[in-house]
């Protein structure tokens, strides 16, 4: 498998998809509800996913592709080469803000993350990683993350996990946010993961993420020493929608054991 | 009073201050605690405020200047012309993220906002307004904000106001965040105000803001039809640290009456 060729093809395809999304901002975006009024999809999520499916199928007909909007393959296992793509991560930001959304992509071989990308479309920031070869931001190497103290940490956490909810003990989350330097919430899992791998945030967690939200980020994370997993310290299962955390290695264990495991 | 000349001078001074801040990112930033470990100040907050004080004193010796770090005048009233500046709004972001911070400035005449600026240093986005002449973003007019429904709204609110706190009824805030499309938190009042005046957020509130956090934004807000005030619907008193809200006009009344007034 020519990883270098896949890397070049992946970056070219992501950038072209980004240009298509940017152009669409001059036109009317069609917004549809999925599971609820805060779970939205647009014509562009669908068109961009179809673009990825077509490009990957043409270039690598033996590979499979899994996308959020369901235009790729129906995936029950990760044998072989699987591309996992979120054409627009942060759809609400795309609709309401015209910024702060990402294209994110992971390429997995027999379940192992080989290549990962988070591309912030409106700023053009490309974070990329190849397994074992380090991560880059706009072509420049990203250093390994240095240790950080809780008291100096910024954590990505949406306010909804501090309010009573079915997924996590909000009182323990409250204790966490009172201990750290501050919390932030950007409305795109991929964007927040990109902030953790570059040290702009020190951890991020959310309760209901899927493979396409995190597959690219997980490959980048392992190259910079950030730890990804479930709130129970287990590997994130790409076949299930479930809680996800990424954290600076110096925070991870205490974070989940003292604040997040229910 | 030559408002056009003041506008040109203000924008030039803000941009020069921004360049100085950007250069400082190549050097070691000295961080000091103010009231607590999450209330920080750096040598650059102080140097940039001193730069504003010097520039304004030289150009307009008859004007007074109020700054967060206390290098300007000791201000007990707003008679005459008063410049109100926050040299770095979002100091924690400056320290931890090297982005997502603003210079913000308001120029008030006998307590009336005449000119307002929010400059996002790392993106170069300049939002400016002259009272009665509209607001601009990078020189392009910002349209009046169209009405928005709660169900489609994004609200800027930090997780700490959803946790039990001394300032606001967190259970009512919880009801609010469950009604709207989503919440965001960026860690800089000026940045969040800049998001509201451009329609990227539909409201933002925080419990303990001061004149320098909001003086520039309030001038911009009135030009685009956003409403600023206290949680009780009163004008924000620039001489006091107090709760502040900015909201799309279609949300303001219901927002404070149904969710925020204690």
XYZ file of C-alpha atoms in Angstrom:
524
model
C 0.000 0.000 0.000
C 1.476 3.327 -1.092
C 0.722 5.466 1.968
C 2.386 8.527 0.460
C 0.155 8.362 -2.620
C -2.950 7.938 -0.494
C -1.872 10.922 1.624
C -1.469 13.129 -1.433
C -4.768 11.994 -2.925
C -6.582 12.471 0.402
C -5.286 16.018 0.909
C -6.083 16.994 -2.686
C -9.618 15.608 -2.395
C -10.226 17.318 0.959
C -9.059 20.686 -0.370
C -11.239 20.353 -3.464
C -14.216 19.484 -1.269
C -13.430 22.542 0.842
C -13.508 24.777 -2.238
C -16.927 23.375 -3.159
C -18.236 24.101 0.326
C -16.870 27.652 0.261
C -18.531 28.304 -3.098
C -21.848 27.024 -1.730
C -21.877 29.849 0.831
C -22.824 32.222 -1.990
C -25.917 30.136 -2.700
C -28.939 29.149 -0.629
C -28.141 26.274 1.688
C -30.975 23.748 2.000
C -31.389 22.694 5.633
C -33.226 19.549 6.719
C -33.816 18.049 10.174
C -32.538 14.571 10.983
C -33.404 13.201 14.445
C -34.392 16.586 15.935
C -34.485 20.331 15.339
C -30.900 20.577 16.580
C -29.686 17.660 14.425
C -29.440 19.184 10.973
C -28.159 18.202 7.574
C -27.769 20.301 4.432
C -27.620 19.592 0.741
C -23.889 20.288 0.984
C -23.234 17.579 3.611
C -24.797 15.166 1.129
C -23.153 16.507 -2.007
C -19.697 16.560 -0.435
C -20.049 13.042 0.908
C -21.124 11.853 -2.547
C -18.064 13.603 -3.982
C -15.793 11.697 -1.578
C -17.502 8.399 -2.356
C -17.079 8.932 -6.097
C -13.446 10.039 -5.851
C -12.393 7.206 -3.546
C -14.286 4.589 -5.548
C -12.565 5.715 -8.742
C -9.070 5.934 -7.278
C -9.236 2.921 -4.961
C -12.079 0.645 -6.067
C -10.978 -2.063 -3.616
C -11.327 0.278 -0.613
C -14.595 0.879 1.238
C -15.914 4.207 2.479
C -18.089 5.047 5.488
C -19.723 8.469 5.660
C -22.049 10.222 8.067
C -24.789 10.721 5.495
C -24.871 7.087 4.341
C -23.837 7.410 0.696
C -20.835 5.154 1.179
C -20.739 1.475 1.982
C -22.770 -0.234 4.666
C -19.958 -1.101 7.064
C -20.253 -3.867 9.677
C -16.508 -4.469 10.184
C -13.218 -2.698 9.509
C -11.407 -5.443 7.566
C -9.403 -4.159 4.626
C -9.011 -0.450 3.877
C -11.860 1.775 5.065
C -12.133 5.530 4.532
C -14.200 7.168 7.256
C -15.342 10.672 6.353
C -17.413 13.465 7.812
C -18.007 15.845 4.894
C -19.042 18.726 7.199
C -18.387 18.290 10.899
C -20.148 21.161 12.647
C -23.140 21.444 10.325
C -24.896 23.880 12.662
C -21.872 26.176 12.553
C -21.858 25.841 8.754
C -25.505 26.955 8.692
C -25.500 29.645 11.400
C -21.923 30.913 11.266
C -20.480 30.085 7.846
C -17.291 29.112 9.713
C -15.964 26.829 12.453
C -16.680 23.595 10.582
C -14.301 20.913 9.327
C -13.882 18.147 6.846
C -12.409 15.192 8.689
C -11.186 11.883 7.319
C -9.498 8.775 8.661
C -8.113 5.910 6.613
C -8.046 2.623 8.519
C -6.407 -0.669 7.540
C -7.865 -3.722 9.276
C -9.101 -1.402 12.012
C -5.763 0.399 12.536
C -5.662 4.141 11.891
C -3.139 4.843 9.107
C -3.927 8.400 7.965
C -5.915 11.160 9.618
C -7.034 14.652 8.584
C -8.899 17.590 10.057
C -9.327 20.471 7.619
C -10.874 23.676 8.903
C -12.439 24.840 5.678
C -12.741 28.597 6.210
C -9.252 29.135 7.626
C -7.567 26.574 5.371
C -5.849 24.967 8.367
C -4.909 21.384 7.442
C -3.895 19.036 10.223
C -2.639 15.720 8.886
C -0.978 12.610 10.237
C 0.419 9.363 8.937
C 0.724 6.603 11.502
C 4.284 6.487 12.861
C 5.426 9.530 10.887
C 4.114 12.363 13.078
C 1.469 14.996 12.575
C 1.670 18.292 10.722
C -0.245 21.539 10.659
C -0.095 23.249 7.278
C 2.973 21.107 6.582
C 4.840 22.027 9.783
C 5.483 19.270 12.359
C 3.291 19.385 15.463
C 5.401 18.762 18.593
C 4.428 16.142 21.167
C 2.121 17.651 23.760
C 3.889 18.702 26.972
C 2.295 17.788 30.323
C -0.227 20.255 31.746
C -1.742 20.779 35.216
C -5.519 20.715 35.735
C -5.299 24.234 37.143
C -3.826 25.507 33.854
C -6.045 23.435 31.565
C -8.728 24.489 29.116
C -11.362 21.823 28.520
C -13.770 21.565 25.607
C -17.163 20.743 27.067
C -20.600 21.784 25.967
C -22.904 23.359 28.543
C -25.409 20.547 27.983
C -23.141 18.102 29.850
C -23.156 20.380 32.892
C -26.968 20.403 32.936
C -28.750 17.251 34.145
C -28.622 14.673 31.333
C -28.966 10.958 30.735
C -25.372 10.339 29.810
C -23.087 11.640 32.513
C -23.149 12.729 36.175
C -23.425 16.476 35.726
C -22.463 17.163 39.337
C -19.057 15.598 38.817
C -18.642 17.511 35.560
C -19.450 20.671 37.541
C -16.623 19.870 39.965
C -14.301 19.450 36.988
C -15.139 22.777 35.401
C -14.647 24.497 38.744
C -11.137 23.049 39.000
C -9.749 23.842 35.541
C -8.703 27.222 34.198
C -11.658 27.371 31.863
C -14.009 25.645 29.460
C -14.751 26.290 25.827
C -17.307 24.973 23.346
C -16.967 25.319 19.584
C -19.741 23.106 18.226
C -17.636 20.782 16.065
C -16.055 17.639 17.473
C -13.363 17.635 14.796
C -12.531 21.281 15.450
C -12.261 20.637 19.202
C -10.095 17.549 18.582
C -7.894 19.695 16.331
C -7.569 22.124 19.252
C -6.486 19.340 21.619
C -3.832 17.899 19.290
C -2.332 21.372 18.902
C -2.455 22.156 22.649
C -5.055 24.938 22.321
C -7.351 22.816 24.485
C -6.110 20.149 26.885
C -9.103 17.818 26.686
C -12.481 17.493 24.986
C -15.310 15.091 25.579
C -18.791 14.513 24.257
C -21.397 11.878 24.903
C -22.628 10.661 21.550
C -20.001 10.577 18.843
C -19.637 8.278 15.862
C -16.750 6.973 13.803
C -16.873 9.846 11.281
C -16.555 12.467 14.031
C -13.344 11.056 15.470
C -11.652 8.640 13.029
C -9.309 11.237 11.559
C -8.579 12.855 14.896
C -7.661 9.555 16.541
C -4.843 9.009 14.033
C -3.524 12.526 14.635
C -3.830 12.114 18.409
C -1.556 9.095 18.589
C 1.179 11.008 16.757
C 1.228 13.876 19.286
C 0.725 11.809 22.432
C -2.910 12.714 23.122
C -5.032 9.863 24.430
C -8.437 8.972 22.942
C -10.978 6.554 24.310
C -14.260 6.082 26.053
C -15.050 7.554 29.448
C -14.153 4.128 30.896
C -10.637 4.224 29.495
C -11.385 1.698 26.769
C -10.547 2.126 23.073
C -13.265 3.948 21.144
C -15.215 1.402 19.083
C -15.655 2.876 15.596
C -18.699 0.680 15.001
C -20.721 2.290 17.827
C -22.108 5.714 18.725
C -20.788 6.343 22.234
C -19.038 8.757 24.599
C -15.620 9.941 23.454
C -12.769 11.735 25.140
C -9.451 13.051 23.902
C -7.020 14.432 26.451
C -3.479 15.448 27.096
C -1.811 12.275 28.420
C -1.033 13.942 31.758
C -4.753 14.546 32.422
C -6.469 11.510 30.918
C -6.528 8.982 33.769
C -7.511 11.389 36.548
C -10.017 13.081 34.262
C -11.999 9.950 33.551
C -11.629 8.292 36.951
C -12.365 11.317 39.118
C -14.883 13.183 36.985
C -16.363 11.317 34.055
C -17.013 7.631 34.719
C -20.573 7.375 35.946
C -15.070 66.882 17.256
C -13.694 65.290 14.080
C -15.161 61.799 14.366
C -13.608 60.699 11.080
C -10.120 61.628 12.285
C -10.655 59.838 15.588
C -11.869 56.768 13.683
C -8.756 56.699 11.509
C -6.466 57.237 14.479
C -8.245 54.553 16.521
C -8.041 51.938 13.765
C -4.380 52.683 13.098
C -3.531 52.452 16.797
C -5.466 49.197 17.233
C -3.735 47.590 14.256
C -0.313 48.670 15.495
C -1.125 47.249 18.930
C -2.172 44.018 17.225
C 1.174 43.771 15.437
C 2.984 44.204 18.754
C 0.908 41.415 20.301
C 1.566 39.097 17.356
C 5.302 39.701 17.612
C 5.198 38.901 21.326
C 4.044 35.365 20.535
C 7.613 34.580 19.459
C 8.852 35.545 22.919
C 8.151 34.253 26.414
C 4.889 35.638 27.761
C 5.032 36.511 31.457
C 1.831 35.375 33.174
C 0.668 36.681 36.551
C -2.432 35.924 38.607
C -4.856 38.706 39.478
C -7.823 37.750 41.712
C -7.469 33.978 41.193
C -5.659 31.285 39.207
C -8.191 31.676 36.416
C -7.940 35.492 36.359
C -4.668 36.116 34.576
C -2.743 39.048 33.225
C 0.420 39.114 31.118
C 3.166 41.598 30.480
C 1.549 42.180 27.081
C -1.843 43.224 28.536
C 0.075 45.869 30.470
C 2.421 46.951 27.689
C -0.388 47.294 25.162
C -2.541 49.285 27.536
C 0.396 51.609 28.225
C 0.829 51.969 24.463
C -2.826 53.047 24.099
C -2.541 55.475 27.009
C 0.565 57.082 25.504
C -0.880 57.310 21.993
C -4.218 58.751 23.090
C -2.600 61.187 25.516
C -0.334 62.484 22.766
C -3.017 62.750 20.087
C -5.884 63.928 22.289
C -4.494 65.328 25.546
C -7.927 66.603 26.561
C -9.469 63.100 26.378
C -9.363 60.606 29.234
C -8.687 56.877 28.940
C -9.937 53.965 31.016
C -8.184 50.621 30.684
C -8.550 47.210 32.309
C -5.042 47.183 33.735
C -5.295 50.600 35.370
C -2.624 52.551 33.481
C -5.124 55.122 32.248
C -7.064 57.668 34.216
C -8.989 56.960 37.381
C -12.509 57.400 36.060
C -15.490 58.175 38.315
C -17.781 59.669 35.638
C -18.059 59.735 31.852
C -18.185 63.479 31.265
C -16.169 64.654 28.267
C -14.474 62.209 25.889
C -13.438 58.895 27.402
C -11.606 56.087 25.603
C -12.396 52.704 27.141
C -9.951 49.985 26.096
C -9.298 46.339 26.756
C -5.805 45.724 25.363
C -6.272 41.933 25.302
C -9.792 40.620 25.843
C -9.483 36.861 26.261
C -6.131 36.809 28.061
C -6.451 33.098 28.841
C -6.922 32.364 25.138
C -3.889 34.539 24.404
C -1.846 32.460 26.855
C -3.193 28.969 26.126
C -4.229 29.234 22.481
C -2.299 32.100 20.907
C -5.584 33.016 19.188
C -9.222 33.890 19.885
C -8.461 37.163 21.676
C -9.389 40.730 20.759
C -8.451 44.335 21.229
C -11.639 46.228 21.928
C -12.167 49.964 22.272
C -15.096 52.307 22.754
C -14.973 56.093 22.566
C -17.710 57.763 24.621
C -18.736 61.425 24.687
C -20.565 62.466 27.852
C -21.489 58.805 28.344
C -22.804 58.264 24.787
C -21.037 55.657 22.661
C -19.602 57.365 19.555
C -17.095 54.869 18.135
C -16.656 51.159 18.788
C -14.116 48.533 17.715
C -13.505 44.826 18.121
C -10.320 43.647 16.453
C -9.610 39.917 16.413
C -5.844 40.095 16.368
C -4.875 36.746 14.857
C -7.418 36.784 12.015
C -7.157 40.531 11.383
C -10.940 40.868 11.474
C -11.802 44.501 12.282
C -15.366 45.305 13.288
C -15.936 49.034 13.608
C -18.855 51.375 14.117
C -19.485 55.090 14.278
C -22.691 56.088 16.020
C -25.424 56.704 13.443
C -23.254 55.661 10.499
C -23.565 51.875 10.684
C -21.065 49.130 11.416
C -18.483 47.522 9.157
C -16.482 44.327 9.097
C -13.164 44.734 7.318
C -14.668 47.818 5.686
C -17.848 46.105 4.423
C -21.192 47.207 5.891
C -22.764 44.798 8.386
C -26.494 44.450 7.670
C -29.097 44.893 10.399
C -29.719 41.595 12.169
C -32.827 39.757 10.914
C -35.194 38.233 13.508
C -34.429 34.704 14.665
C -36.454 32.023 16.466
C -35.248 30.530 19.757
C -35.316 27.105 18.124
C -32.804 28.258 15.484
C -30.639 30.299 17.838
C -27.068 29.784 18.967
C -26.307 31.306 22.350
C -22.909 32.150 23.804
C -22.903 30.903 27.384
C -20.114 29.478 29.451
C -20.703 26.142 31.183
C -20.077 27.814 34.541
C -23.476 29.581 34.321
C -25.216 26.232 33.896
C -23.554 24.901 37.050
C -24.848 26.170 40.415
C -23.448 29.660 40.970
C -24.061 32.805 42.994
C -25.092 34.995 40.097
C -27.928 33.375 38.195
C -30.552 30.640 38.548
C -28.780 27.789 36.765
C -31.985 25.748 36.468
C -33.577 28.409 34.288
C -30.405 28.688 32.217
C -30.616 24.930 31.776
C -34.147 25.293 30.380
C -32.849 27.913 27.977
C -30.026 25.801 26.628
C -32.421 22.911 26.131
C -34.680 25.126 24.010
C -32.161 26.709 21.649
C -30.351 25.059 18.745
C -27.067 25.116 20.590
C -24.610 26.890 22.843
C -21.038 27.973 22.283
C -18.308 29.408 24.487
C -15.211 31.148 23.139
C -13.634 32.640 26.260
C -13.551 36.290 25.177
C -16.489 38.619 25.786
C -15.461 40.886 22.925
C -15.130 37.939 20.552
C -18.582 36.665 21.533
C -20.067 40.146 21.145
C -18.444 40.322 17.701
C -20.188 37.042 16.897
C -23.576 38.424 17.946
C -23.305 41.652 15.941
C -22.470 39.595 12.840
C -25.256 37.029 13.433
C -22.897 34.114 14.099
C -24.387 33.932 17.585
C -27.839 35.244 18.459
C -27.135 36.179 22.076
C -24.353 36.141 24.648
C -24.415 36.786 28.357
C -21.990 36.725 31.230
C -22.260 37.614 34.877
C -19.327 39.853 35.734
C -18.295 42.184 32.947
C -16.763 45.619 33.106
C -16.754 48.686 30.880
C -13.642 47.662 28.934
C -15.173 44.281 28.010
C -18.262 45.772 26.394
C -17.801 49.492 25.637
C -16.740 48.964 22.021
C -19.279 46.256 21.392
C -22.173 48.345 22.676
C -21.519 51.001 20.025
C -21.407 48.355 17.304
C -24.540 46.672 18.646
C -26.720 49.746 18.325
C -25.743 50.085 14.655
C -26.887 46.563 13.757
C -29.993 46.434 15.960
C -28.653 44.131 18.680
C -29.775 45.016 22.205
C -27.353 45.309 25.114
C -28.197 45.672 28.773
C -28.344 44.058 32.152
C -30.310 40.886 32.859
C -33.071 43.170 34.176
C -33.430 44.999 30.889
C -31.691 48.123 32.132
C -28.857 49.941 30.373
C -25.428 48.554 31.242
C -23.719 50.947 33.669
C -20.141 51.410 32.471
C -19.040 52.426 35.971
C -19.945 49.018 37.483
C -18.908 45.380 37.132
C -22.188 43.574 36.547
C -24.100 41.043 34.438
C -24.262 41.843 30.706
C -26.312 40.522 27.842
C -26.298 41.242 24.127
C -29.017 39.686 22.018
C -30.770 39.768 18.711
C -33.677 42.170 19.244
C -36.229 39.429 18.540
C -34.937 37.346 21.474
C -33.965 39.935 24.082
C -37.170 40.471 26.064
C -38.222 36.834 26.323
C -34.647 35.789 27.025
C -34.236 37.962 30.084
C -37.787 37.686 31.408
C -38.232 33.942 30.994
C -34.719 32.672 31.625
C -32.269 35.135 33.117
C -33.795 37.509 35.672
C -33.294 35.873 39.038
